[in-house]
């Protein structure tokens, strides 16, 4: 069970507990996102003349050995593209591994279900506030009388 699975279902818990769980989940999501953004992938050509590092914002580093410059321009361009693609694949694999370590679910959350749950939470909280207001008004009326 991941941290993201610990959010209580709204129908059978106190609203405050659900809000707290959502806040904690959001904080964990932000922390996980930051850690995943730092992950990079790298690859090197078989002859070691081209090396690429790819991160969340694309190509971060490209190193060309002077020997690479002796290659025909089309061959060098193709090699750069291949190495960069391999680095991107390495990035995807490393991110998946890091996400699994952090307990981030592999599938995307069901946003429609989240909206339904939030609407239910809002309704529950509004009802609770109305109940609290009625109790307060009754108490106020009793103390005046």
Short mmCIF file of C-alpha atoms in Angstrom, two decimals:
data_model
loop_
_atom_site.label_atom_id
_atom_site.label_comp_id
_atom_site.label_asym_id
_atom_site.label_seq_id
_atom_site.Cartn_x
_atom_site.Cartn_y
_atom_site.Cartn_z
CA UNK A 1 0.00 0.00 0.00
CA UNK A 2 1.42 3.36 -0.99
CA UNK A 3 1.04 6.65 0.84
CA UNK A 4 -1.36 7.73 -1.87
CA UNK A 5 -3.71 4.84 -1.07
CA UNK A 6 -4.10 5.97 2.56
CA UNK A 7 -6.61 8.72 1.80
CA UNK A 8 -9.83 7.77 3.61
CA UNK A 9 -13.00 7.34 1.62
CA UNK A 10 -15.20 10.34 2.27
CA UNK A 11 -18.46 8.55 2.92
CA UNK A 12 -17.37 6.91 6.14
CA UNK A 13 -14.97 9.28 7.92
CA UNK A 14 -14.91 12.67 9.60
CA UNK A 15 -14.36 15.51 7.11
CA UNK A 16 -11.37 16.81 9.10
CA UNK A 17 -9.60 13.45 8.71
CA UNK A 18 -10.20 13.52 4.96
CA UNK A 19 -8.89 17.07 4.68
CA UNK A 20 -5.80 16.16 6.71
CA UNK A 21 -5.20 13.08 4.57
CA UNK A 22 -5.56 15.12 1.38
CA UNK A 23 -3.14 17.76 2.68
CA UNK A 24 -0.58 15.09 3.59
CA UNK A 25 -1.02 13.42 0.21
CA UNK A 26 -0.55 16.75 -1.56
CA UNK A 27 2.64 17.45 0.41
CA UNK A 28 3.96 13.97 -0.41
CA UNK A 29 3.07 14.49 -4.07
CA UNK A 30 5.00 17.76 -4.18
CA UNK A 31 8.04 16.13 -2.56
CA UNK A 32 7.85 13.16 -4.94
CA UNK A 33 7.52 15.47 -7.94
CA UNK A 34 10.61 17.41 -6.87
CA UNK A 35 12.64 14.22 -6.45
CA UNK A 36 11.47 12.85 -9.78
CA UNK A 37 12.35 16.14 -11.50
CA UNK A 38 15.96 15.69 -10.36
CA UNK A 39 16.33 12.27 -12.03
CA UNK A 40 18.44 12.13 -15.18
CA UNK A 41 19.15 9.49 -17.78
CA UNK A 42 22.42 9.01 -19.60
CA UNK A 43 23.74 7.10 -22.58
CA UNK A 44 26.98 6.78 -24.49
CA UNK A 45 27.74 5.62 -28.01
CA UNK A 46 29.44 2.21 -28.30
CA UNK A 47 32.71 3.85 -29.32
CA UNK A 48 32.50 6.39 -26.48
CA UNK A 49 32.62 9.42 -28.75
CA UNK A 50 29.12 10.74 -27.92
CA UNK A 51 27.56 11.01 -24.49
CA UNK A 52 24.15 12.54 -23.64
CA UNK A 53 22.37 13.34 -20.39
CA UNK A 54 18.60 13.92 -20.47
CA UNK A 55 16.42 15.34 -17.69
CA UNK A 56 12.89 16.49 -17.19
CA UNK A 57 13.42 19.52 -19.40
CA UNK A 58 15.16 17.71 -22.24
CA UNK A 59 18.80 17.44 -23.21
CA UNK A 60 20.97 18.71 -20.36
CA UNK A 61 24.40 17.71 -21.55
CA UNK A 62 25.99 16.59 -24.79
CA UNK A 63 29.65 15.62 -24.86
CA UNK A 64 31.43 15.05 -28.16
CA UNK A 65 34.87 13.53 -28.09
CA UNK A 66 37.19 15.17 -30.66
CA UNK A 67 37.24 11.83 -32.51
CA UNK A 68 33.49 12.22 -33.12
CA UNK A 69 34.18 15.28 -35.22
CA UNK A 70 36.00 13.09 -37.75
CA UNK A 71 32.77 11.25 -38.58
CA UNK A 72 30.72 12.33 -41.59
CA UNK A 73 28.17 14.94 -40.47
CA UNK A 74 25.14 12.75 -41.27
CA UNK A 75 26.59 9.83 -39.30
CA UNK A 76 27.42 12.09 -36.35
CA UNK A 77 23.94 13.62 -36.38
CA UNK A 78 22.33 10.17 -36.46
CA UNK A 79 24.58 8.99 -33.63
CA UNK A 80 23.68 12.03 -31.51
CA UNK A 81 19.97 11.34 -32.05
CA UNK A 82 20.37 7.65 -31.15
CA UNK A 83 22.37 8.36 -28.00
CA UNK A 84 19.89 11.05 -26.94
CA UNK A 85 16.98 8.64 -27.45
CA UNK A 86 18.78 6.00 -25.37
CA UNK A 87 19.34 8.58 -22.63
CA UNK A 88 15.62 9.41 -22.70
CA UNK A 89 14.79 5.70 -22.34
CA UNK A 90 17.23 5.50 -19.43
CA UNK A 91 15.50 8.52 -17.87
CA UNK A 92 12.08 6.87 -18.18
CA UNK A 93 13.37 3.68 -16.55
CA UNK A 94 15.09 5.55 -13.71
CA UNK A 95 11.99 7.65 -13.08
CA UNK A 96 9.80 4.55 -12.96
CA UNK A 97 12.18 2.95 -10.44
CA UNK A 98 12.31 6.12 -8.33
CA UNK A 99 8.52 6.49 -8.47
CA UNK A 100 8.11 2.90 -7.27
CA UNK A 101 10.51 3.58 -4.37
CA UNK A 102 8.53 6.70 -3.45
CA UNK A 103 5.22 4.84 -3.57
CA UNK A 104 3.89 6.91 -6.45
CA UNK A 105 1.19 4.94 -8.24
CA UNK A 106 2.03 3.95 -11.79
CA UNK A 107 -1.41 4.75 -13.09
CA UNK A 108 -2.88 8.20 -13.20
CA UNK A 109 -5.48 9.01 -10.56
CA UNK A 110 -9.17 8.90 -11.47
CA UNK A 111 -9.87 12.64 -11.61
CA UNK A 112 -13.61 12.19 -11.99
CA UNK A 113 -13.70 10.10 -8.81
CA UNK A 114 -11.60 12.72 -7.03
CA UNK A 115 -14.04 15.46 -8.08
CA UNK A 116 -16.96 13.34 -6.86
CA UNK A 117 -15.20 12.74 -3.53
CA UNK A 118 -14.39 16.44 -3.13
CA UNK A 119 -17.99 17.43 -3.87
CA UNK A 120 -19.15 14.92 -1.26
CA UNK A 121 -16.63 16.30 1.23
CA UNK A 122 -17.76 19.86 0.56
CA UNK A 123 -21.38 18.85 1.11
CA UNK A 124 -20.52 16.99 4.32
CA UNK A 125 -18.59 19.96 5.65
CA UNK A 126 -21.38 22.38 4.74
CA UNK A 127 -23.90 20.19 6.54
CA UNK A 128 -21.61 20.03 9.55
CA UNK A 129 -21.24 23.79 9.63
CA UNK A 130 -25.02 24.14 9.44
CA UNK A 131 -25.42 21.70 12.32
CA UNK A 132 -22.85 23.57 14.38
CA UNK A 133 -24.56 26.87 13.64
CA UNK A 134 -27.94 25.47 14.73
CA UNK A 135 -26.42 24.16 17.99
CA UNK A 136 -24.81 27.52 18.63
CA UNK A 137 -28.04 29.40 17.91
CA UNK A 138 -30.00 27.06 20.21
CA UNK A 139 -27.42 27.57 22.96
CA UNK A 140 -27.55 31.34 22.43
CA UNK A 141 -31.35 31.34 22.56
CA UNK A 142 -31.37 29.25 25.74
CA UNK A 143 -28.86 31.48 27.49
CA UNK A 144 -30.81 34.63 26.62
CA UNK A 145 -34.10 33.33 27.86
#
